[in-house]
mmCIF file of C-alpha atoms in Angstrom:
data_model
loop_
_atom_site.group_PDB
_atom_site.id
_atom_site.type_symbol
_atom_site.label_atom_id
_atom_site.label_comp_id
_atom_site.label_asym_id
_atom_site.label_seq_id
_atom_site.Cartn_x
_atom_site.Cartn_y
_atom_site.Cartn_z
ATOM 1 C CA UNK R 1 -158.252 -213.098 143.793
ATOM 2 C CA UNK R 2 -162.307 -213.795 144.489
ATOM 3 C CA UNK R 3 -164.768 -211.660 143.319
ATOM 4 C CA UNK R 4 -168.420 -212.123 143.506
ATOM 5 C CA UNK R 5 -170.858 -213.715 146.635
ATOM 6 C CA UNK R 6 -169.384 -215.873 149.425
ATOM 7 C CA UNK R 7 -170.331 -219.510 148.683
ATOM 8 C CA UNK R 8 -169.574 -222.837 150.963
ATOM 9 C CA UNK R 9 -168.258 -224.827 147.605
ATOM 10 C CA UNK R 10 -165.735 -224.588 146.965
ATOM 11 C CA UNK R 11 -164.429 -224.147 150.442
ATOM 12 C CA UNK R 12 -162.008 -221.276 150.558
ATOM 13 C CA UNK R 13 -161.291 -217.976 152.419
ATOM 14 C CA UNK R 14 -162.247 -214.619 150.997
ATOM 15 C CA UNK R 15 -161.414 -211.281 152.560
ATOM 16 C CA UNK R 16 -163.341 -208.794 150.882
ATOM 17 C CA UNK R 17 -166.007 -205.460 151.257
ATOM 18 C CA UNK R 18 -169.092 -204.192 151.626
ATOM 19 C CA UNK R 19 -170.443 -202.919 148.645
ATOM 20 C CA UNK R 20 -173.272 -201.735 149.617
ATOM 21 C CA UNK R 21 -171.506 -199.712 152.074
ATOM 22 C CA UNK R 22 -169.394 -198.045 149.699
ATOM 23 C CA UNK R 23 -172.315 -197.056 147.852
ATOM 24 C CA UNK R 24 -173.943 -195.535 151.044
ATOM 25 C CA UNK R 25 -170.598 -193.528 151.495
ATOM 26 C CA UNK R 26 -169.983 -192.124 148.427
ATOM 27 C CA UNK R 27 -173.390 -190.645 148.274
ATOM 28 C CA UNK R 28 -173.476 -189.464 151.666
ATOM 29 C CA UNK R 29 -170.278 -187.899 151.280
ATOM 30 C CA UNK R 30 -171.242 -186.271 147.985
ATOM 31 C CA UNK R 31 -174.631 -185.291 149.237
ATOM 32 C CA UNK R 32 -172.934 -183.943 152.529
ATOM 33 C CA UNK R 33 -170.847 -181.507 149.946
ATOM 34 C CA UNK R 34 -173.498 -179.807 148.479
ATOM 35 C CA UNK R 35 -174.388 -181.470 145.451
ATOM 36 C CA UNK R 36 -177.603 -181.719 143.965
ATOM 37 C CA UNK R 37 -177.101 -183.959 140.885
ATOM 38 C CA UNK R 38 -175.223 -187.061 141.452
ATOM 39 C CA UNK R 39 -174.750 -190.126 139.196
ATOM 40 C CA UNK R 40 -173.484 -193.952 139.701
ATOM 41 C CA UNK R 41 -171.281 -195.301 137.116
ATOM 42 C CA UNK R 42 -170.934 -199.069 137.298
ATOM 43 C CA UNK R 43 -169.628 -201.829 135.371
ATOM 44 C CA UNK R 44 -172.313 -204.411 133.959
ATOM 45 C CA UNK R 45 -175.471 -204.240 135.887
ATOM 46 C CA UNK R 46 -175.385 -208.036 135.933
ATOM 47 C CA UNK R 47 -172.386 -207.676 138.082
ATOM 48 C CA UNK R 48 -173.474 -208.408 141.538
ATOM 49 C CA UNK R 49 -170.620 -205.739 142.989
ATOM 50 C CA UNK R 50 -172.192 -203.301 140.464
ATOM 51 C CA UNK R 51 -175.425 -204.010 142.107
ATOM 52 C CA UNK R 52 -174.959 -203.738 145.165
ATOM 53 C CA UNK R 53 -172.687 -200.398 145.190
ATOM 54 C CA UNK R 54 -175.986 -198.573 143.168
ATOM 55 C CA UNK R 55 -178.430 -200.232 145.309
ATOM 56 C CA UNK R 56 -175.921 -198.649 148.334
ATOM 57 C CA UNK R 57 -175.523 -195.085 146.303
ATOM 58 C CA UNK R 58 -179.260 -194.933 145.237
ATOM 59 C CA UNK R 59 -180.467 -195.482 148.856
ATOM 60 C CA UNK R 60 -178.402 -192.795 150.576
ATOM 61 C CA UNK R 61 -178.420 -189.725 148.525
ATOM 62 C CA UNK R 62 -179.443 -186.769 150.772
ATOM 63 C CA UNK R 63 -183.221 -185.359 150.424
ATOM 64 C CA UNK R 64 -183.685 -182.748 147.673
ATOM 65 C CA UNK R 65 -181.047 -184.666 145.589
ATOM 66 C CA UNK R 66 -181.361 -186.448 142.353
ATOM 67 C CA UNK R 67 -179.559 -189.459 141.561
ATOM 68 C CA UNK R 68 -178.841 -191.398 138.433
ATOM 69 C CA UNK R 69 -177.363 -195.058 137.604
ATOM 70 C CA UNK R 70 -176.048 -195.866 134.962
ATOM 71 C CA UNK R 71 -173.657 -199.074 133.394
ATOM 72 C CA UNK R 72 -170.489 -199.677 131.270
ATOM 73 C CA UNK R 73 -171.085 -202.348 128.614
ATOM 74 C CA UNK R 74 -167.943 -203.925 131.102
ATOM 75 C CA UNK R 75 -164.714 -203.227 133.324
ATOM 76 C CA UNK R 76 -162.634 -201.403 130.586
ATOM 77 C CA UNK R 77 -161.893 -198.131 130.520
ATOM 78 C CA UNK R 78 -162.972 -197.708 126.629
ATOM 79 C CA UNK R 79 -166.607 -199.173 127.894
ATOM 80 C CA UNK R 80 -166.205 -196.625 131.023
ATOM 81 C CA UNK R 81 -165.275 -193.751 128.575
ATOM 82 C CA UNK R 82 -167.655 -194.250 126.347
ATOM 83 C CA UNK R 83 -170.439 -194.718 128.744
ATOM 84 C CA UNK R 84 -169.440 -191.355 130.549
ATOM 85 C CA UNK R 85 -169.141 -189.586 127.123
ATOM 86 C CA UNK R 86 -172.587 -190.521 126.491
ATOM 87 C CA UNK R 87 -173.737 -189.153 130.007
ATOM 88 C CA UNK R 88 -171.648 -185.725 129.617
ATOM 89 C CA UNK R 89 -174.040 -185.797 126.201
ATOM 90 C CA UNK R 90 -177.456 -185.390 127.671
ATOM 91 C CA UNK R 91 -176.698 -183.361 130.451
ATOM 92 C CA UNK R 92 -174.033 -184.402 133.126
ATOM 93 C CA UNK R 93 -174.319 -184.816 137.027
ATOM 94 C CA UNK R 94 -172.137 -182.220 139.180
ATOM 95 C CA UNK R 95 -170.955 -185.484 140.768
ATOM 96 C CA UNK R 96 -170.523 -189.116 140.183
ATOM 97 C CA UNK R 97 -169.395 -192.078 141.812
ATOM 98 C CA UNK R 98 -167.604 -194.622 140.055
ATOM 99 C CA UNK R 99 -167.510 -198.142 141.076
ATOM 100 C CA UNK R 100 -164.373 -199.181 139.887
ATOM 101 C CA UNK R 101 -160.683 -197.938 139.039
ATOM 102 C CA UNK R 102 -160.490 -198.093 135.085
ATOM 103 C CA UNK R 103 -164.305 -196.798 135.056
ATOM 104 C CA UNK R 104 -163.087 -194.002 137.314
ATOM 105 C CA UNK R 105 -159.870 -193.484 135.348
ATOM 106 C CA UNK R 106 -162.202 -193.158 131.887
ATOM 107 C CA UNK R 107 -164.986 -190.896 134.000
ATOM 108 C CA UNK R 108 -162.320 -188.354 134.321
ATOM 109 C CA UNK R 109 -160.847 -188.616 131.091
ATOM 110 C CA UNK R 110 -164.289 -188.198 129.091
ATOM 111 C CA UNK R 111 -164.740 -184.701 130.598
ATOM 112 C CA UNK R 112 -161.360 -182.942 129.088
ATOM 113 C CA UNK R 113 -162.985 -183.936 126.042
ATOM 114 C CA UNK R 114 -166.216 -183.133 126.491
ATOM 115 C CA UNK R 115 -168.053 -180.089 123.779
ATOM 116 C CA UNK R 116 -170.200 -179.370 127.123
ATOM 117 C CA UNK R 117 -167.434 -177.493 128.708
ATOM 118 C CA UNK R 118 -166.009 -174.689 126.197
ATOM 119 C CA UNK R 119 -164.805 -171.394 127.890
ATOM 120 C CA UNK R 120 -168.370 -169.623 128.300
ATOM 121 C CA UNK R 121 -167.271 -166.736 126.200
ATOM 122 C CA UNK R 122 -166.267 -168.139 123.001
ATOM 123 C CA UNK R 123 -167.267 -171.550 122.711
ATOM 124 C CA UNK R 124 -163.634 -172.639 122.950
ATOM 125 C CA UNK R 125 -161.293 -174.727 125.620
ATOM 126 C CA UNK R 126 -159.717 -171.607 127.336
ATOM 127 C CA UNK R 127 -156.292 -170.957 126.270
ATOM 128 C CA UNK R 128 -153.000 -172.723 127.787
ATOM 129 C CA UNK R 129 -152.259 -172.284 131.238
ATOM 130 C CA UNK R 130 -156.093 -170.108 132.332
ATOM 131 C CA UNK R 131 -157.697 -171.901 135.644
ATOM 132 C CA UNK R 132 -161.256 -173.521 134.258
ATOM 133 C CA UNK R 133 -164.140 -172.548 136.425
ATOM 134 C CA UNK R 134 -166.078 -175.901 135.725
ATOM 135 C CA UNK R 135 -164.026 -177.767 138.004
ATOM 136 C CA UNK R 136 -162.622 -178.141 141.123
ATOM 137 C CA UNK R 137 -159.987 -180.889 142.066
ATOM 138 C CA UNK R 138 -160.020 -182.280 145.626
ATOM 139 C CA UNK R 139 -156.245 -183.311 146.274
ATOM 140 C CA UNK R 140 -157.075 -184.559 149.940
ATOM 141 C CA UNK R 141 -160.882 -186.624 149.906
ATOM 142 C CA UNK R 142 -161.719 -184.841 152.998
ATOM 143 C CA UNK R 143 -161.660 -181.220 151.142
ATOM 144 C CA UNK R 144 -158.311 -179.791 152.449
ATOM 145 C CA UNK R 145 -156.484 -178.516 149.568
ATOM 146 C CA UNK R 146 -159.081 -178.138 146.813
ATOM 147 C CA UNK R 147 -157.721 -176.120 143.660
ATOM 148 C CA UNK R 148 -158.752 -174.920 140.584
ATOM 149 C CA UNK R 149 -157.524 -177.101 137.504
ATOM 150 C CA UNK R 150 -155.339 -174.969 134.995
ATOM 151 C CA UNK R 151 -154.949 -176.093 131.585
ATOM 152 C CA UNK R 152 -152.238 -177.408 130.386
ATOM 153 C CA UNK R 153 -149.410 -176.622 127.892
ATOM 154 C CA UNK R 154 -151.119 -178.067 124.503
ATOM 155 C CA UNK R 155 -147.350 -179.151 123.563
ATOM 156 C CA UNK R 156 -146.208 -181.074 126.370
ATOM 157 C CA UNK R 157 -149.007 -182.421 128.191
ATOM 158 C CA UNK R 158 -150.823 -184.864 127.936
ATOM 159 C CA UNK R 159 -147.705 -187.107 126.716
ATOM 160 C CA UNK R 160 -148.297 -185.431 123.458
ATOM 161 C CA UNK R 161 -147.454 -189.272 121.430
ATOM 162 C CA UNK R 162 -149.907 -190.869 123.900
ATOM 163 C CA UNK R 163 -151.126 -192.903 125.788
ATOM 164 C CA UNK R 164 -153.586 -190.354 126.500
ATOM 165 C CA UNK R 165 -156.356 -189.169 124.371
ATOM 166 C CA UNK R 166 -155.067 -185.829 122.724
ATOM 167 C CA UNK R 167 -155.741 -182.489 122.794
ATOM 168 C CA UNK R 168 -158.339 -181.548 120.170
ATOM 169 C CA UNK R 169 -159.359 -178.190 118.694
ATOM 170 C CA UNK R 170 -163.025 -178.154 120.764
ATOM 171 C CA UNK R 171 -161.143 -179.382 124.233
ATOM 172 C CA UNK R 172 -157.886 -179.620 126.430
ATOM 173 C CA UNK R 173 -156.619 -181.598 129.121
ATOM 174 C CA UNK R 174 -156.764 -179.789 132.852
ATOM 175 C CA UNK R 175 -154.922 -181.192 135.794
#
């Protein structure tokens, strides 16, 4: 597997994308859906992938949107989850793009977790099985079949003896 920039030494074949691209898409697309707050989540901004997929998200959000960048300390989903718990900390995006799979997998993790998003009410995670307002979940990327998340039976889900991150008393998983 080849990562990184094309070179002629030594000589070999690399099929790969355009990062850059990707960027461009992923803001478009989230600009294109309505949202006005968007943030990048990258691995280490020395990465030259990571580089080029902000440069690509920062240059295409829409007009009247705000975007922010931001970087893991590297390609792990603890760095990943602890970079995104420190974003949901001082205010989160409505959106972000994440520029790689365990980043992504941690991005959506940090949220469950998150004090920021306690039933409006009572300053709780909503009870067992209520739909939470603060999300939606797109099943199909091009918007067919969005659905409220529910949240889930504290007992059985997540895999109660891990791997996930547990349940806690201030938040619960939704799927």
């Amino acid at each position: 597997h080849a990562f990184g920039r094309p070179s002629a030494a030594p000589e070999v074949h690399v099929v790969g994308i355009d990062n850059e691209a990707c960027g461009r898409l992923a803001a478009r697309e989230l600009s294109a859906r309505g949202y006005t707050r968007l943030g990048f989540l990258g691995g280490p901004g020395t990465a030259t992938s990571t580089q080029d997929r902000a440069k690509g998200f920062l240059s295409a959000v829409g007009p009247g949107v705000d975007a922010t960048d931001s970087y893991a300390a590297g390609y792990t989903f603890d760095a990943g989850y602890d970079e995104m718990r420190r974003l949901l900390s001082i205010g989160p995006a409505q959106a972000y793009f994440c520029a790689d799979d365990l980043l992504a997998a941690a991005e959506l993790s940090a949220p469950a977790l998150a004090p920021s998003r306690p039933s409006a009410h009572s300053g709780r995670p909503l009870p067992d099985g209520e739909a939470d307002p603060h999300y939606l979940l797109a099943v199909n990327p091009d918007g067919v079949n969005e659905v409220a998340p529910v949240v889930h039976n504290s007992a059985v889900f997540p895999i109660v003896a891990g791997p996930w991150v547990p349940n806690t008393a201030g938040a619960k998983w939704i799927a």
